[in-house]
PDB file of C-alpha atoms in Angstrom:
ATOM      1  CA  MET A   1     -41.204 -29.159  -4.700  1.00  0.00           C
ATOM      2  CA  SER A   2     -38.429 -31.618  -3.462  1.00  0.00           C
ATOM      3  CA  ALA A   3     -38.068 -32.179   0.246  1.00  0.00           C
ATOM      4  CA  VAL A   4     -35.251 -30.870   2.228  1.00  0.00           C
ATOM      5  CA  LEU A   5     -32.069 -33.710   1.986  1.00  0.00           C
ATOM      6  CA  ALA A   6     -30.565 -34.801   5.263  1.00  0.00           C
ATOM      7  CA  ALA A   7     -26.746 -35.117   5.096  1.00  0.00           C
ATOM      8  CA  PRO A   8     -25.390 -38.810   4.494  1.00  0.00           C
ATOM      9  CA  ALA A   9     -23.818 -40.501   7.450  1.00  0.00           C
ATOM     10  CA  MET A  10     -20.084 -40.943   7.591  1.00  0.00           C
ATOM     11  CA  GLY A  11     -18.978 -44.062   6.131  1.00  0.00           C
ATOM     12  CA  HIS A  12     -22.770 -44.779   4.820  1.00  0.00           C
ATOM     13  CA  ASN A  13     -21.476 -46.446   1.922  1.00  0.00           C
ATOM     14  CA  GLY A  14     -19.297 -48.853   3.265  1.00  0.00           C
ATOM     15  CA  GLY A  15     -16.168 -47.323   1.981  1.00  0.00           C
ATOM     16  CA  PRO A  16     -13.399 -45.666   4.119  1.00  0.00           C
ATOM     17  CA  ALA A  17     -14.958 -42.838   6.648  1.00  0.00           C
ATOM     18  CA  LEU A  18     -15.443 -39.521   5.043  1.00  0.00           C
ATOM     19  CA  THR A  19     -13.014 -36.786   6.055  1.00  0.00           C
ATOM     20  CA  PRO A  20     -14.637 -33.781   7.938  1.00  0.00           C
ATOM     21  CA  PHE A  21     -14.442 -31.670   5.144  1.00  0.00           C
ATOM     22  CA  GLU A  22     -16.072 -34.309   2.917  1.00  0.00           C
ATOM     23  CA  VAL A  23     -18.991 -34.601   5.163  1.00  0.00           C
ATOM     24  CA  SER A  24     -19.554 -30.767   5.134  1.00  0.00           C
ATOM     25  CA  ARG A  25     -19.230 -30.975   1.325  1.00  0.00           C
ATOM     26  CA  ASP A  26     -21.876 -33.652   0.892  1.00  0.00           C
ATOM     27  CA  GLU A  27     -24.108 -31.942   3.500  1.00  0.00           C
ATOM     28  CA  ILE A  28     -23.729 -28.580   1.666  1.00  0.00           C
ATOM     29  CA  ASP A  29     -24.116 -29.883  -1.912  1.00  0.00           C
ATOM     30  CA  ALA A  30     -27.348 -31.563  -0.977  1.00  0.00           C
ATOM     31  CA  LEU A  31     -28.877 -28.332   0.387  1.00  0.00           C
ATOM     32  CA  CYS A  32     -27.588 -26.185  -2.372  1.00  0.00           C
ATOM     33  CA  ALA A  33     -29.256 -28.547  -4.672  1.00  0.00           C
ATOM     34  CA  GLU A  34     -32.350 -28.216  -2.877  1.00  0.00           C
ATOM     35  CA  ALA A  35     -32.045 -24.166  -2.705  1.00  0.00           C
ATOM     36  CA  ARG A  36     -31.601 -24.553  -6.785  1.00  0.00           C
ATOM     37  CA  HIS A  37     -34.801 -26.151  -6.846  1.00  0.00           C
ATOM     38  CA  TRP A  38     -36.279 -23.105  -5.245  1.00  0.00           C
ATOM     39  CA  LEU A  39     -34.579 -20.999  -7.958  1.00  0.00           C
ATOM     40  CA  GLU A  40     -35.813 -22.778 -10.890  1.00  0.00           C
ATOM     41  CA  ALA A  41     -39.475 -22.868  -9.281  1.00  0.00           C
ATOM     42  CA  ASP A  42     -41.912 -20.174  -9.485  1.00  0.00           C
ATOM     43  CA  GLY A  43     -41.136 -18.807  -5.993  1.00  0.00           C
ATOM     44  CA  VAL A  44     -42.962 -18.930  -2.620  1.00  0.00           C
ATOM     45  CA  LYS A  45     -46.741 -19.334  -3.156  1.00  0.00           C
ATOM     46  CA  SER A  46     -47.999 -20.334   0.089  1.00  0.00           C
ATOM     47  CA  GLN A  47     -47.340 -20.551   3.867  1.00  0.00           C
ATOM     48  CA  ALA A  48     -45.993 -23.931   3.345  1.00  0.00           C
ATOM     49  CA  ASP A  49     -43.567 -22.999   0.608  1.00  0.00           C
ATOM     50  CA  ALA A  50     -42.380 -20.173   3.156  1.00  0.00           C
ATOM     51  CA  ASP A  51     -41.789 -22.887   5.950  1.00  0.00           C
ATOM     52  CA  GLY A  52     -39.930 -25.039   3.629  1.00  0.00           C
ATOM     53  CA  VAL A  53     -37.676 -22.181   2.641  1.00  0.00           C
ATOM     54  CA  SER A  54     -37.117 -21.244   5.919  1.00  0.00           C
ATOM     55  CA  LYS A  55     -36.431 -24.859   6.926  1.00  0.00           C
ATOM     56  CA  LEU A  56     -33.780 -25.036   4.420  1.00  0.00           C
ATOM     57  CA  LEU A  57     -32.551 -21.688   5.287  1.00  0.00           C
ATOM     58  CA  ASP A  58     -32.234 -22.941   8.762  1.00  0.00           C
ATOM     59  CA  LEU A  59     -30.461 -26.508   7.579  1.00  0.00           C
ATOM     60  CA  LEU A  60     -27.969 -24.214   5.475  1.00  0.00           C
ATOM     61  CA  ARG A  61     -27.102 -21.918   8.587  1.00  0.00           C
ATOM     62  CA  LYS A  62     -26.481 -25.043  10.783  1.00  0.00           C
ATOM     63  CA  ALA A  63     -24.311 -26.897   8.012  1.00  0.00           C
ATOM     64  CA  ILE A  64     -22.249 -23.619   7.415  1.00  0.00           C
ATOM     65  CA  LYS A  65     -21.638 -23.470  11.307  1.00  0.00           C
ATOM     66  CA  ARG A  66     -20.684 -27.080  11.438  1.00  0.00           C
ATOM     67  CA  ALA A  67     -18.607 -26.819   8.444  1.00  0.00           C
ATOM     68  CA  ASP A  68     -16.714 -23.640  10.263  1.00  0.00           C
ATOM     69  CA  GLU A  69     -16.197 -25.396  13.288  1.00  0.00           C
ATOM     70  CA  ARG A  70     -14.669 -28.509  11.360  1.00  0.00           C
ATOM     71  CA  ARG A  71     -12.346 -25.889   9.624  1.00  0.00           C
ATOM     72  CA  VAL A  72     -11.031 -24.361  12.667  1.00  0.00           C
ATOM     73  CA  ALA A  73     -10.570 -27.951  14.373  1.00  0.00           C
ATOM     74  CA  GLU A  74      -8.604 -29.148  11.056  1.00  0.00           C
ATOM     75  CA  ALA A  75      -6.651 -25.794  10.947  1.00  0.00           C
ATOM     76  CA  LYS A  76      -5.867 -25.620  14.679  1.00  0.00           C
ATOM     77  CA  PRO A  77      -2.626 -27.750  14.370  1.00  0.00           C
ATOM     78  CA  HIS A  78      -1.436 -25.914  11.444  1.00  0.00           C
ATOM     79  CA  ASP A  79      -2.382 -22.417  13.073  1.00  0.00           C
ATOM     80  CA  GLU A  80      -0.517 -23.319  16.098  1.00  0.00           C
ATOM     81  CA  ALA A  81       2.707 -24.561  14.156  1.00  0.00           C
ATOM     82  CA  LYS A  82       2.605 -21.342  12.221  1.00  0.00           C
ATOM     83  CA  ALA A  83       1.982 -19.079  15.344  1.00  0.00           C
ATOM     84  CA  GLU A  84       4.923 -20.799  16.841  1.00  0.00           C
ATOM     85  CA  ILE A  85       7.274 -20.509  13.859  1.00  0.00           C
ATOM     86  CA  GLN A  86       5.971 -16.760  13.397  1.00  0.00           C
ATOM     87  CA  ALA A  87       6.822 -15.997  17.231  1.00  0.00           C
ATOM     88  CA  ARG A  88      10.497 -17.644  16.714  1.00  0.00           C
ATOM     89  CA  TYR A  89      11.248 -15.435  13.631  1.00  0.00           C
ATOM     90  CA  GLY A  90       9.416 -12.540  14.850  1.00  0.00           C
ATOM     91  CA  ALA A  91      11.770 -12.313  17.699  1.00  0.00           C
ATOM     92  CA  LEU A  92      14.553 -11.784  15.028  1.00  0.00           C
ATOM     93  CA  ILE A  93      12.927  -9.970  12.045  1.00  0.00           C
ATOM     94  CA  GLN A  94       9.432  -8.773  12.917  1.00  0.00           C
ATOM     95  CA  ASP A  95       8.694  -5.118  11.898  1.00  0.00           C
ATOM     96  CA  ASN A  96       5.105  -4.453  12.034  1.00  0.00           C
ATOM     97  CA  LYS A  97       2.639  -2.739  14.907  1.00  0.00           C
ATOM     98  CA  SER A  98       3.025  -5.477  17.105  1.00  0.00           C
ATOM     99  CA  GLY A  99       6.925  -4.929  17.515  1.00  0.00           C
ATOM    100  CA  LYS A 100      10.409  -5.048  16.252  1.00  0.00           C
ATOM    101  CA  GLY A 101      12.632  -7.889  16.031  1.00  0.00           C
ATOM    102  CA  ARG A 102      16.369  -7.780  17.261  1.00  0.00           C
ATOM    103  CA  ALA A 103      17.603  -7.484  13.703  1.00  0.00           C
ATOM    104  CA  VAL A 104      15.360  -4.537  12.696  1.00  0.00           C
ATOM    105  CA  LEU A 105      16.037  -2.948  15.949  1.00  0.00           C
ATOM    106  CA  ALA A 106      19.976  -3.252  15.162  1.00  0.00           C
ATOM    107  CA  VAL A 107      19.200  -1.929  11.528  1.00  0.00           C
ATOM    108  CA  GLU A 108      17.707   1.135  13.123  1.00  0.00           C
ATOM    109  CA  VAL A 109      20.510   1.610  15.420  1.00  0.00           C
ATOM    110  CA  CYS A 110      22.847   1.369  12.276  1.00  0.00           C
ATOM    111  CA  LYS A 111      20.750   4.042  10.507  1.00  0.00           C
ATOM    112  CA  ALA A 112      20.743   6.373  13.581  1.00  0.00           C
ATOM    113  CA  ALA A 113      24.541   6.183  13.811  1.00  0.00           C
ATOM    114  CA  LEU A 114      25.153   6.734  10.227  1.00  0.00           C
ATOM    115  CA  THR A 115      22.443   9.679   9.519  1.00  0.00           C
ATOM    116  CA  PRO A 116      24.384  12.447  11.331  1.00  0.00           C
ATOM    117  CA  TRP A 117      27.804  11.681   9.379  1.00  0.00           C
ATOM    118  CA  LEU A 118      25.844  11.393   6.070  1.00  0.00           C
ATOM    119  CA  GLU A 119      24.180  14.735   6.695  1.00  0.00           C
ATOM    120  CA  ARG A 120      27.443  16.291   7.263  1.00  0.00           C
ATOM    121  CA  GLN A 121      28.997  14.970   4.283  1.00  0.00           C
ATOM    122  CA  GLU A 122      26.055  15.574   2.311  1.00  0.00           C
ATOM    123  CA  ALA A 123      26.103  19.446   3.409  1.00  0.00           C
ATOM    124  CA  GLU A 124      29.769  19.508   2.319  1.00  0.00           C
ATOM    125  CA  LYS A 125      29.184  17.883  -1.024  1.00  0.00           C
ATOM    126  CA  ARG A 126      26.184  20.490  -1.503  1.00  0.00           C
ATOM    127  CA  ALA A 127      28.519  23.224  -0.847  1.00  0.00           C
ATOM    128  CA  ALA A 128      31.345  22.048  -3.138  1.00  0.00           C
ATOM    129  CA  ALA A 129      28.630  21.557  -5.921  1.00  0.00           C
ATOM    130  CA  GLU A 130      27.175  25.283  -5.443  1.00  0.00           C
ATOM    131  CA  ALA A 131      30.986  26.415  -5.609  1.00  0.00           C
ATOM    132  CA  ALA A 132      31.844  24.331  -8.836  1.00  0.00           C
ATOM    133  CA  ARG A 133      28.472  25.465 -10.240  1.00  0.00           C
ATOM    134  CA  ARG A 134      29.369  29.136  -9.676  1.00  0.00           C
ATOM    135  CA  GLU A 135      32.774  28.670 -10.819  1.00  0.00           C
ATOM    136  CA  ALA A 136      31.620  26.971 -13.938  1.00  0.00           C
ATOM    137  CA  ASP A 137      29.016  29.673 -14.833  1.00  0.00           C
ATOM    138  CA  GLU A 138      31.613  32.256 -14.417  1.00  0.00           C
ATOM    139  CA  GLN A 139      33.901  30.481 -16.528  1.00  0.00           C
ATOM    140  CA  ALA A 140      31.204  30.166 -19.213  1.00  0.00           C
ATOM    141  CA  ARG A 141      30.527  33.959 -18.915  1.00  0.00           C
ATOM    142  CA  GLN A 142      34.160  34.806 -19.548  1.00  0.00           C
ATOM    143  CA  ALA A 143      34.311  32.715 -22.532  1.00  0.00           C
ATOM    144  CA  ALA A 144      31.125  34.198 -23.885  1.00  0.00           C
ATOM    145  CA  LEU A 145      32.466  37.692 -23.116  1.00  0.00           C
ATOM    146  CA  ALA A 146      36.120  36.773 -24.777  1.00  0.00           C
ATOM    147  CA  LEU A 147      34.388  35.391 -27.839  1.00  0.00           C
ATOM    148  CA  GLN A 148      32.100  38.651 -28.111  1.00  0.00           C
ATOM    149  CA  LEU A 149      35.145  40.902 -28.094  1.00  0.00           C
ATOM    150  CA  SER A 150      37.507  38.888 -30.125  1.00  0.00           C
ATOM    151  CA  LYS A 151      38.079  40.039 -33.690  1.00  0.00           C
ATOM    152  CA  PRO A 152      37.400  37.310 -36.304  1.00  0.00           C
ATOM    153  CA  SER A 153      40.621  38.371 -37.959  1.00  0.00           C
ATOM    154  CA  ASP A 154      42.786  38.040 -34.829  1.00  0.00           C
ATOM    155  CA  ILE A 155      43.542  34.161 -34.678  1.00  0.00           C
ATOM    156  CA  GLU A 156      45.086  34.832 -31.063  1.00  0.00           C
ATOM    157  CA  GLU A 157      42.236  36.117 -29.813  1.00  0.00           C
ATOM    158  CA  ARG A 158      39.946  33.418 -31.101  1.00  0.00           C
ATOM    159  CA  GLU A 159      42.011  30.786 -29.859  1.00  0.00           C
ATOM    160  CA  HIS A 160      42.077  32.291 -26.587  1.00  0.00           C
ATOM    161  CA  ALA A 161      38.111  32.776 -26.730  1.00  0.00           C
ATOM    162  CA  GLU A 162      37.978  28.726 -27.536  1.00  0.00           C
ATOM    163  CA  ASP A 163      40.532  27.891 -24.750  1.00  0.00           C
ATOM    164  CA  LEU A 164      38.151  29.623 -22.376  1.00  0.00           C
ATOM    165  CA  ALA A 165      35.226  27.833 -23.974  1.00  0.00           C
ATOM    166  CA  GLN A 166      36.864  24.562 -23.402  1.00  0.00           C
ATOM    167  CA  ASP A 167      37.940  25.448 -19.946  1.00  0.00           C
ATOM    168  CA  ALA A 168      34.197  26.322 -19.397  1.00  0.00           C
ATOM    169  CA  ARG A 169      32.964  22.998 -20.745  1.00  0.00           C
ATOM    170  CA  ARG A 170      35.332  21.214 -18.447  1.00  0.00           C
ATOM    171  CA  ALA A 171      34.135  22.934 -15.406  1.00  0.00           C
ATOM    172  CA  ALA A 172      30.508  22.484 -16.270  1.00  0.00           C
ATOM    173  CA  ALA A 173      31.077  18.895 -16.478  1.00  0.00           C
ATOM    174  CA  ALA A 174      32.646  18.615 -13.228  1.00  0.00           C
ATOM    175  CA  ALA A 175      30.010  20.475 -11.694  1.00  0.00           C
ATOM    176  CA  GLY A 176      27.532  18.216 -12.760  1.00  0.00           C
ATOM    177  CA  ARG A 177      29.516  15.181 -11.456  1.00  0.00           C
ATOM    178  CA  ALA A 178      29.806  17.217  -8.023  1.00  0.00           C
ATOM    179  CA  GLU A 179      25.804  18.067  -8.171  1.00  0.00           C
ATOM    180  CA  ALA A 180      25.277  14.182  -8.891  1.00  0.00           C
ATOM    181  CA  ASP A 181      27.419  13.150  -5.887  1.00  0.00           C
ATOM    182  CA  ARG A 182      25.803  12.001  -2.991  1.00  0.00           C
ATOM    183  CA  ALA A 183      27.101  11.230   0.459  1.00  0.00           C
ATOM    184  CA  SER A 184      26.999   7.299   1.122  1.00  0.00           C
ATOM    185  CA  ALA A 185      28.370   4.684   3.123  1.00  0.00           C
ATOM    186  CA  ARG A 186      29.657   1.705   0.936  1.00  0.00           C
ATOM    187  CA  GLY A 187      30.754  -1.143   3.355  1.00  0.00           C
ATOM    188  CA  GLY A 188      28.326  -3.752   1.832  1.00  0.00           C
ATOM    189  CA  THR A 189      26.687  -4.791  -1.478  1.00  0.00           C
ATOM    190  CA  ARG A 190      24.355  -2.069  -1.026  1.00  0.00           C
ATOM    191  CA  ALA A 191      25.307   1.642  -0.378  1.00  0.00           C
ATOM    192  CA  VAL A 192      23.566   3.507   2.612  1.00  0.00           C
ATOM    193  CA  THR A 193      22.359   6.965   1.141  1.00  0.00           C
ATOM    194  CA  LEU A 194      20.221   9.934   2.817  1.00  0.00           C
ATOM    195  CA  ARG A 195      16.612   9.550   1.433  1.00  0.00           C
ATOM    196  CA  THR A 196      14.181  12.645   1.985  1.00  0.00           C
ATOM    197  CA  THR A 197      10.564  11.900   2.934  1.00  0.00           C
ATOM    198  CA  TYR A 198       7.840  14.386   3.506  1.00  0.00           C
ATOM    199  CA  ARG A 199       5.209  14.341   6.216  1.00  0.00           C
ATOM    200  CA  ALA A 200       2.163  16.325   6.275  1.00  0.00           C
ATOM    201  CA  GLU A 201       0.547  17.874   8.982  1.00  0.00           C
ATOM    202  CA  VAL A 202      -2.697  19.854   8.864  1.00  0.00           C
ATOM    203  CA  THR A 203      -2.526  23.230  10.341  1.00  0.00           C
ATOM    204  CA  ASP A 204      -5.738  24.765   8.992  1.00  0.00           C
ATOM    205  CA  GLU A 205      -8.489  22.246   8.268  1.00  0.00           C
ATOM    206  CA  THR A 206     -10.851  24.778   6.648  1.00  0.00           C
ATOM    207  CA  ALA A 207      -8.229  25.974   4.152  1.00  0.00           C
ATOM    208  CA  PHE A 208      -7.084  22.178   3.470  1.00  0.00           C
ATOM    209  CA  ALA A 209     -11.112  21.232   2.973  1.00  0.00           C
ATOM    210  CA  ARG A 210     -11.363  24.104   0.267  1.00  0.00           C
ATOM    211  CA  TRP A 211      -8.259  22.889  -1.517  1.00  0.00           C
ATOM    212  CA  VAL A 212      -9.489  19.222  -1.342  1.00  0.00           C
ATOM    213  CA  TRP A 213     -12.881  20.195  -2.565  1.00  0.00           C
ATOM    214  CA  VAL A 214     -11.295  21.812  -5.741  1.00  0.00           C
ATOM    215  CA  ASN A 215      -8.285  19.330  -6.423  1.00  0.00           C
ATOM    216  CA  CYS A 216      -9.570  16.158  -4.852  1.00  0.00           C
ATOM    217  CA  ARG A 217     -13.042  15.878  -5.004  1.00  0.00           C
ATOM    218  CA  ALA A 218     -13.443  12.208  -5.703  1.00  0.00           C
ATOM    219  CA  ASP A 219     -11.433  11.269  -2.638  1.00  0.00           C
ATOM    220  CA  LEU A 220     -13.478  13.784  -0.444  1.00  0.00           C
ATOM    221  CA  SER A 221     -16.869  12.285  -1.754  1.00  0.00           C
ATOM    222  CA  ALA A 222     -15.697   9.150  -0.790  1.00  0.00           C
ATOM    223  CA  ALA A 223     -14.791  10.016   2.557  1.00  0.00           C
ATOM    224  CA  LEU A 224     -18.183  11.929   3.187  1.00  0.00           C
ATOM    225  CA  ALA A 225     -19.867   8.801   1.897  1.00  0.00           C
ATOM    226  CA  ALA A 226     -18.052   6.650   4.456  1.00  0.00           C
ATOM    227  CA  ILE A 227     -18.753   8.948   7.192  1.00  0.00           C
ATOM    228  CA  ALA A 228     -22.537   9.041   6.269  1.00  0.00           C
ATOM    229  CA  SER A 229     -22.655   5.004   6.211  1.00  0.00           C
ATOM    230  CA  ARG A 230     -21.151   5.005   9.750  1.00  0.00           C
ATOM    231  CA  GLN A 231     -23.634   7.358  11.024  1.00  0.00           C
ATOM    232  CA  VAL A 232     -26.587   5.811   9.469  1.00  0.00           C
ATOM    233  CA  ALA A 233     -25.534   2.428  10.632  1.00  0.00           C
ATOM    234  CA  ALA A 234     -25.114   3.915  14.216  1.00  0.00           C
ATOM    235  CA  GLY A 235     -28.628   4.800  14.338  1.00  0.00           C
ATOM    236  CA  VAL A 236     -28.593   8.601  13.284  1.00  0.00           C
ATOM    237  CA  ARG A 237     -31.611   9.104  10.932  1.00  0.00           C
ATOM    238  CA  ALA A 238     -31.448  13.250  10.237  1.00  0.00           C
ATOM    239  CA  ILE A 239     -28.241  14.139   8.271  1.00  0.00           C
ATOM    240  CA  PRO A 240     -28.357  17.302   6.356  1.00  0.00           C
ATOM    241  CA  GLY A 241     -27.364  16.795   2.943  1.00  0.00           C
ATOM    242  CA  VAL A 242     -27.656  13.052   3.011  1.00  0.00           C
ATOM    243  CA  ALA A 243     -30.740  10.693   1.663  1.00  0.00           C
ATOM    244  CA  ILE A 244     -31.312   7.734   3.672  1.00  0.00           C
ATOM    245  CA  HIS A 245     -33.023   4.890   1.676  1.00  0.00           C
ATOM    246  CA  GLU A 246     -34.928   1.985   3.510  1.00  0.00           C
ATOM    247  CA  GLU A 247     -34.115  -1.509   2.214  1.00  0.00           C
ATOM    248  CA  ARG A 248     -35.655  -4.676   3.319  1.00  0.00           C
ATOM    249  CA  LYS A 249     -34.347  -8.198   2.828  1.00  0.00           C
ATOM    250  CA  ALA A 250     -34.648 -11.613   4.683  1.00  0.00           C
ATOM    251  CA  VAL A 251     -32.461 -12.157   7.606  1.00  0.00           C
TER     252      VAL A 251
END
């Protein structure tokens, strides 16, 4: 079994000094090569082998720690610059759990001001659309009745029925346009309209759980598995309906 390799010193080959990343890269590459030797061998056969692998594991852990420290040091100026940029722009446009920028707050103020007006306009348009639909339905009924009562031999009656049918079709088209019309404010490139959203509130957990059991079994199973995992990780060892499997691995 090959010996554990030490990391080459910075600038050891007489060339330009290695960067912190290159130091970690060379150090970890050498240790990974040693780890591959253990994979290709027959495994640990003696206490000496076990101690050798343990030493390699210790070197790898320390190399990882040094690499992470170098990463943090190298990234620090960039992180600080990014944080400063984020803070400057955040004051203007941030919109997350940490807060809202001035522009986002102004957008919310505009929407709050528009919403009552849009709601009134929408109510008026819906009332007009319903009236237009009732009128169209009534005209269609009258046209159908006129056609039914007209004599095939009476041209005037048939023409009258056809005129009523034409009026009914025009009324139906007008009702369709009224139903498609929505309240909006169009002062910019994008119209502001009302959007309907729905928010769920569980008022009967038992009834909802029964519904989920029938309709969303996979989601419920995933949620139960996550709860069981948290409980077992917290040290609970007796949970009805849960099998706890003991696993061992080197740490």
